Coordinates of N, CA and C in Angstrom, one line a residue:
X1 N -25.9 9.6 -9.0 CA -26.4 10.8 -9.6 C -26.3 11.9 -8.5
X2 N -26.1 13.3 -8.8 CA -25.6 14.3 -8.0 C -27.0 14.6 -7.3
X3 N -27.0 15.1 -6.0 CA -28.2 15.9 -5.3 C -27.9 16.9 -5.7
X4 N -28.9 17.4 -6.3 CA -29.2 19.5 -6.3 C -29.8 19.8 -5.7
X5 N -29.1 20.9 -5.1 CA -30.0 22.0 -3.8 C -30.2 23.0 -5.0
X6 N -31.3 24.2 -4.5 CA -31.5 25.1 -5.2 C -31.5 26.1 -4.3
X7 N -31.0 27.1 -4.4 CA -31.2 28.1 -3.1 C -31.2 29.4 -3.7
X8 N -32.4 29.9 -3.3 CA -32.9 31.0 -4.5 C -32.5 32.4 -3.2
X9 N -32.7 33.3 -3.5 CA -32.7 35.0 -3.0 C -34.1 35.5 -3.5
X10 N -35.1 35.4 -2.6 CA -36.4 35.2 -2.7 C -36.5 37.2 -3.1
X11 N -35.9 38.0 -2.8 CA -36.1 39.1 -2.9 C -35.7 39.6 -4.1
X12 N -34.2 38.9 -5.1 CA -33.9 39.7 -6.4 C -34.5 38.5 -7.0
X13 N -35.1 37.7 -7.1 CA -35.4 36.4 -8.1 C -34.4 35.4 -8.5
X14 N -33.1 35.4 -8.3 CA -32.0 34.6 -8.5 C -32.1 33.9 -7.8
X15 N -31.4 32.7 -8.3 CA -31.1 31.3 -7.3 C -29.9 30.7 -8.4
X16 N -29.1 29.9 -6.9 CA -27.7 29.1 -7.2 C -28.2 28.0 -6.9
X17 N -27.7 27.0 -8.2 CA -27.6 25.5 -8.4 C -26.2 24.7 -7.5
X18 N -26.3 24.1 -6.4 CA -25.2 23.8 -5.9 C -25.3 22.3 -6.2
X19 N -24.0 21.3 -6.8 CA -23.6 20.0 -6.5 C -23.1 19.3 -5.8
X20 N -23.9 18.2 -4.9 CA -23.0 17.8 -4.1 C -22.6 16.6 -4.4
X21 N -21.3 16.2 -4.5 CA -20.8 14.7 -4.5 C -20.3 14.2 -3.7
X22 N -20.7 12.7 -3.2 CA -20.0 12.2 -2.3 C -18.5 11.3 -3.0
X23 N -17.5 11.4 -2.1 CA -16.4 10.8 -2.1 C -16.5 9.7 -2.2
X24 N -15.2 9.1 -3.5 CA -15.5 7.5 -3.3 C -14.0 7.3 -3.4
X25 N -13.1 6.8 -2.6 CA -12.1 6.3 -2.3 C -11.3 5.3 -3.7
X26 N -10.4 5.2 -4.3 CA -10.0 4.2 -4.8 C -9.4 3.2 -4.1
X27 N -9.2 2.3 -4.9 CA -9.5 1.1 -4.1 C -7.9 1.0 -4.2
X28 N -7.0 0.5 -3.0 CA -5.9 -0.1 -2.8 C -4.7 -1.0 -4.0
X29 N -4.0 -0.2 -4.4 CA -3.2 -1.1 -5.1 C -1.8 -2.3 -4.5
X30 N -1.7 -2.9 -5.4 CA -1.0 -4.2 -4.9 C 0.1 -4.1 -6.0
X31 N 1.1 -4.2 -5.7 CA 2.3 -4.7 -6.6 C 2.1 -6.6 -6.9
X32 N 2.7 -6.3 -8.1 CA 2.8 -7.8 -8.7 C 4.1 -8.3 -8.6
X33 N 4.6 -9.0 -8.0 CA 6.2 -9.5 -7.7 C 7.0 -10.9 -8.6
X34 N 7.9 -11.1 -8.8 CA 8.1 -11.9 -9.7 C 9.3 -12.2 -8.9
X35 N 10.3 -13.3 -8.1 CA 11.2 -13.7 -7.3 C 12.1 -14.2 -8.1
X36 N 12.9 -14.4 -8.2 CA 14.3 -15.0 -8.6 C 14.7 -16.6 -8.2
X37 N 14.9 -17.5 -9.1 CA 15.3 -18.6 -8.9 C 16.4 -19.4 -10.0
X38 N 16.8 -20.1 -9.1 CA 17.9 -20.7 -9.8 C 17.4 -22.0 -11.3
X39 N 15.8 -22.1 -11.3 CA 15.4 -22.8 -12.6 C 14.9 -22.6 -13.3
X40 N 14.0 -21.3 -13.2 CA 13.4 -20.2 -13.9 C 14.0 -20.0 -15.2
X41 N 14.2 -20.1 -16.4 CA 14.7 -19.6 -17.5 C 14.1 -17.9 -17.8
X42 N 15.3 -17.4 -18.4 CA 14.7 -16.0 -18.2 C 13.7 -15.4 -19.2
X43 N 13.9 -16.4 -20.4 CA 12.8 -16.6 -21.8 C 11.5 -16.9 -21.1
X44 N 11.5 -17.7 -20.4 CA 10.0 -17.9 -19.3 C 9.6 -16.6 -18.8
X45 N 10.6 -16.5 -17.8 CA 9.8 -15.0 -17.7 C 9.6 -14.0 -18.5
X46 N 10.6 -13.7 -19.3 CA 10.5 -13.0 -20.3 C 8.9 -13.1 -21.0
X47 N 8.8 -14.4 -21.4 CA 7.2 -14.7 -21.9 C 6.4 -14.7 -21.0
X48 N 6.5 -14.7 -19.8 CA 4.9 -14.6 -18.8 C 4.7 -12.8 -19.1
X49 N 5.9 -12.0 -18.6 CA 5.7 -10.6 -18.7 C 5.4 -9.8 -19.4
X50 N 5.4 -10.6 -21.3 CA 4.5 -10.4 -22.4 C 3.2 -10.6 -22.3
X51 N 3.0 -12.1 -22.2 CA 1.4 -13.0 -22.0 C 0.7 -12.0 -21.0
X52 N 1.3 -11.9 -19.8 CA 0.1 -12.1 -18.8 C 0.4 -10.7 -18.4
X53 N 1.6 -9.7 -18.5 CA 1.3 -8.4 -18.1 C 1.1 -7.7 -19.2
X54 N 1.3 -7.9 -20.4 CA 1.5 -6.7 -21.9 C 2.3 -5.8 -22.1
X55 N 3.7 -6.5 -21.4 CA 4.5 -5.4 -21.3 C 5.4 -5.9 -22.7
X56 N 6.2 -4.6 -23.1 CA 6.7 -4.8 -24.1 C 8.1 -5.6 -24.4
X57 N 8.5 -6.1 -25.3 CA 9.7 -7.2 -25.0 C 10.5 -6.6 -24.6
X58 N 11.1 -4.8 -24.9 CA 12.6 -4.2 -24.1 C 12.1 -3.9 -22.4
X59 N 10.6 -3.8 -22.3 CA 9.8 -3.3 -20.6 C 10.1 -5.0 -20.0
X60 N 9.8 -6.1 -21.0 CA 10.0 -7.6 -20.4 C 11.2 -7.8 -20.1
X61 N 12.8 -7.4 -20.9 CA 13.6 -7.8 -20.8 C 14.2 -7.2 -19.4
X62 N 14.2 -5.8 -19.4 CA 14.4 -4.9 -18.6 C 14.2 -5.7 -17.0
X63 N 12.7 -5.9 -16.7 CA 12.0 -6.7 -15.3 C 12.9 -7.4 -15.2
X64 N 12.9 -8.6 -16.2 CA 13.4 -9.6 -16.2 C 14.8 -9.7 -15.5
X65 N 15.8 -8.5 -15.9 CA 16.4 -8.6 -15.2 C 17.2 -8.3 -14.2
X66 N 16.5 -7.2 -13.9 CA 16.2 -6.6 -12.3 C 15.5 -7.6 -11.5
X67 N 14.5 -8.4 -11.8 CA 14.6 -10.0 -11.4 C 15.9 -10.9 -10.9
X68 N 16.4 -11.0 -12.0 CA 17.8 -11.6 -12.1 C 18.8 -11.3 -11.1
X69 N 18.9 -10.0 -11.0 CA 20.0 -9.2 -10.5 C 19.8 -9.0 -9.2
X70 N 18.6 -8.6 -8.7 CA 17.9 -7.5 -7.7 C 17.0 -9.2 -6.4
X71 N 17.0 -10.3 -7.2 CA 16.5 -11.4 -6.3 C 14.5 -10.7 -6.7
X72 N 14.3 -9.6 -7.0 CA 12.7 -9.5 -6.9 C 12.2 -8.5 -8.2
X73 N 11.5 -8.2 -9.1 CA 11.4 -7.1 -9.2 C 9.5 -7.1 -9.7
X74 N 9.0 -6.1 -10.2 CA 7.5 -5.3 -10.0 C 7.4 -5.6 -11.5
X75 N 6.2 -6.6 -11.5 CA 5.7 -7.3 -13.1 C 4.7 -5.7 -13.4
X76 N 4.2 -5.0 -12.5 CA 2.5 -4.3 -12.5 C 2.0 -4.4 -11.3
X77 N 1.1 -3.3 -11.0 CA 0.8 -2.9 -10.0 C -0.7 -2.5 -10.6
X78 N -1.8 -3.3 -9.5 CA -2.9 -3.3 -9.7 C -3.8 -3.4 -8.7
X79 N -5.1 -3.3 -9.0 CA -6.2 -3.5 -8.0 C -6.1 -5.1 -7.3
X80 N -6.4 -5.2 -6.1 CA -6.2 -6.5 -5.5 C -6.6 -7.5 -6.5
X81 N -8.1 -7.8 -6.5 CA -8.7 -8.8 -7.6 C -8.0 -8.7 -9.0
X82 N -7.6 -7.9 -9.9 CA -6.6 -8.2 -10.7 C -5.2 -8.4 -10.6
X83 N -4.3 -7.9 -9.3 CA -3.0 -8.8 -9.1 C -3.7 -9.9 -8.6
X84 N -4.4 -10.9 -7.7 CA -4.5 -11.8 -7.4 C -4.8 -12.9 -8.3
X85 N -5.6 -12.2 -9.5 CA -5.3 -13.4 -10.8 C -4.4 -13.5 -11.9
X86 N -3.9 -12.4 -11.7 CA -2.2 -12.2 -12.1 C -1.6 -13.2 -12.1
X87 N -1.4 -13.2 -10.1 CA -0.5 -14.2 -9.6 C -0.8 -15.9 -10.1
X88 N -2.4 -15.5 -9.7 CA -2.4 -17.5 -10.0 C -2.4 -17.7 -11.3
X89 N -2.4 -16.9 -12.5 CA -2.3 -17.1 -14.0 C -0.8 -17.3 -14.2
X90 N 0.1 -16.7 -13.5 CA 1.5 -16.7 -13.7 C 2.1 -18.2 -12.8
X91 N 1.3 -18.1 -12.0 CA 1.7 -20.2 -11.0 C 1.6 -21.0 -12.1
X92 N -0.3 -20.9 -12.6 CA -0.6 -21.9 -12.8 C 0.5 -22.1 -14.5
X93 N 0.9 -21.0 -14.8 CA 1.7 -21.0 -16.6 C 3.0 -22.0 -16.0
X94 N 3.7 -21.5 -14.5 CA 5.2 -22.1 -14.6 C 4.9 -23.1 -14.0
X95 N 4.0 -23.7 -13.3 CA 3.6 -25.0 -12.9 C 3.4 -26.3 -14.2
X96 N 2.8 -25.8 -15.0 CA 2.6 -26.4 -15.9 C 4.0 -26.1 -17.5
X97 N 5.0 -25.8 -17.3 CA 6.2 -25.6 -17.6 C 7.1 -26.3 -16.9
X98 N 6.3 -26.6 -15.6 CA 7.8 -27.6 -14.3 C 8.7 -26.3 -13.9
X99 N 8.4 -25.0 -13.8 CA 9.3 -24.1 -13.1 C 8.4 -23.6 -12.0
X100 N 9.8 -23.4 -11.1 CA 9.5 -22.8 -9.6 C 8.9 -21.7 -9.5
X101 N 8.9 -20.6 -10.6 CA 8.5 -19.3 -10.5 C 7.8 -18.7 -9.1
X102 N 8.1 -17.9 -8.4 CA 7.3 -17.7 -7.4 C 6.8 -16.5 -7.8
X103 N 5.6 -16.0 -7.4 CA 5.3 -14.6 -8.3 C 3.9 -14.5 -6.4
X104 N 4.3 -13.0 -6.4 CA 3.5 -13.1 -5.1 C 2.7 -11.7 -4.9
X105 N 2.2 -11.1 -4.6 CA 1.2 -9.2 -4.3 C 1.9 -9.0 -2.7
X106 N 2.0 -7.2 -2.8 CA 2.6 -6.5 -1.9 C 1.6 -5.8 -1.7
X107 N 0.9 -5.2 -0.7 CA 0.3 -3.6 -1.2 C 1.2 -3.3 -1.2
X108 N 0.7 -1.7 -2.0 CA 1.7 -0.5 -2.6 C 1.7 0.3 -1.0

């Protein structure tokens, strides 16, 4: 909640209402990374970057394959605590698929 000063001009009767706010920093973003491998199917990825980012199937295909091409590319970019369960929601999907997927956070 804001401190109010009031600071009046005791001689004409007026006074100014001043607000003060303190600064609050946003917090640090993290890229979401998605690596390139040779057992990865690209339908897999293609479906993690539906599931787990909400990107859309031509934004999934797109990643996907700048993935492909590029050896890395950016699933989303988020607050730490939300890329970090990104990443282990995106392990724990291709671990239990039997793919290598490596998916890893950068800060921005």
């Amino acid at each position: 909640m804001p401190d109010w000063e009031h600071d009046s001009d005791t001689e004409q009767g007026a006074g100014v209402l001043t607000e003060t706010r303190e600064r609050v920093d946003k917090p640090p973003l993290y890229k979401v990374l998605l690596h390139n491998d040779d057992y990865t199917t690209m339908d897999f990825v293609v479906s993690i970057l539906r599931n787990v980012f909400n990107k859309s199937a031509m934004a999934a295909v797109q990643i996907m394959l700048a993935v492909h091409r590029q050896g890395v590319g950016i699933a989303g970019v988020y607050p730490y605590e939300i890329a970090e369960a990104k990443v282990a929601k995106v392990t724990e999907l291709a671990r239990a698929s039997e793919f290598p997927l490596l998916c890893t956070l950068e800060k921005e």
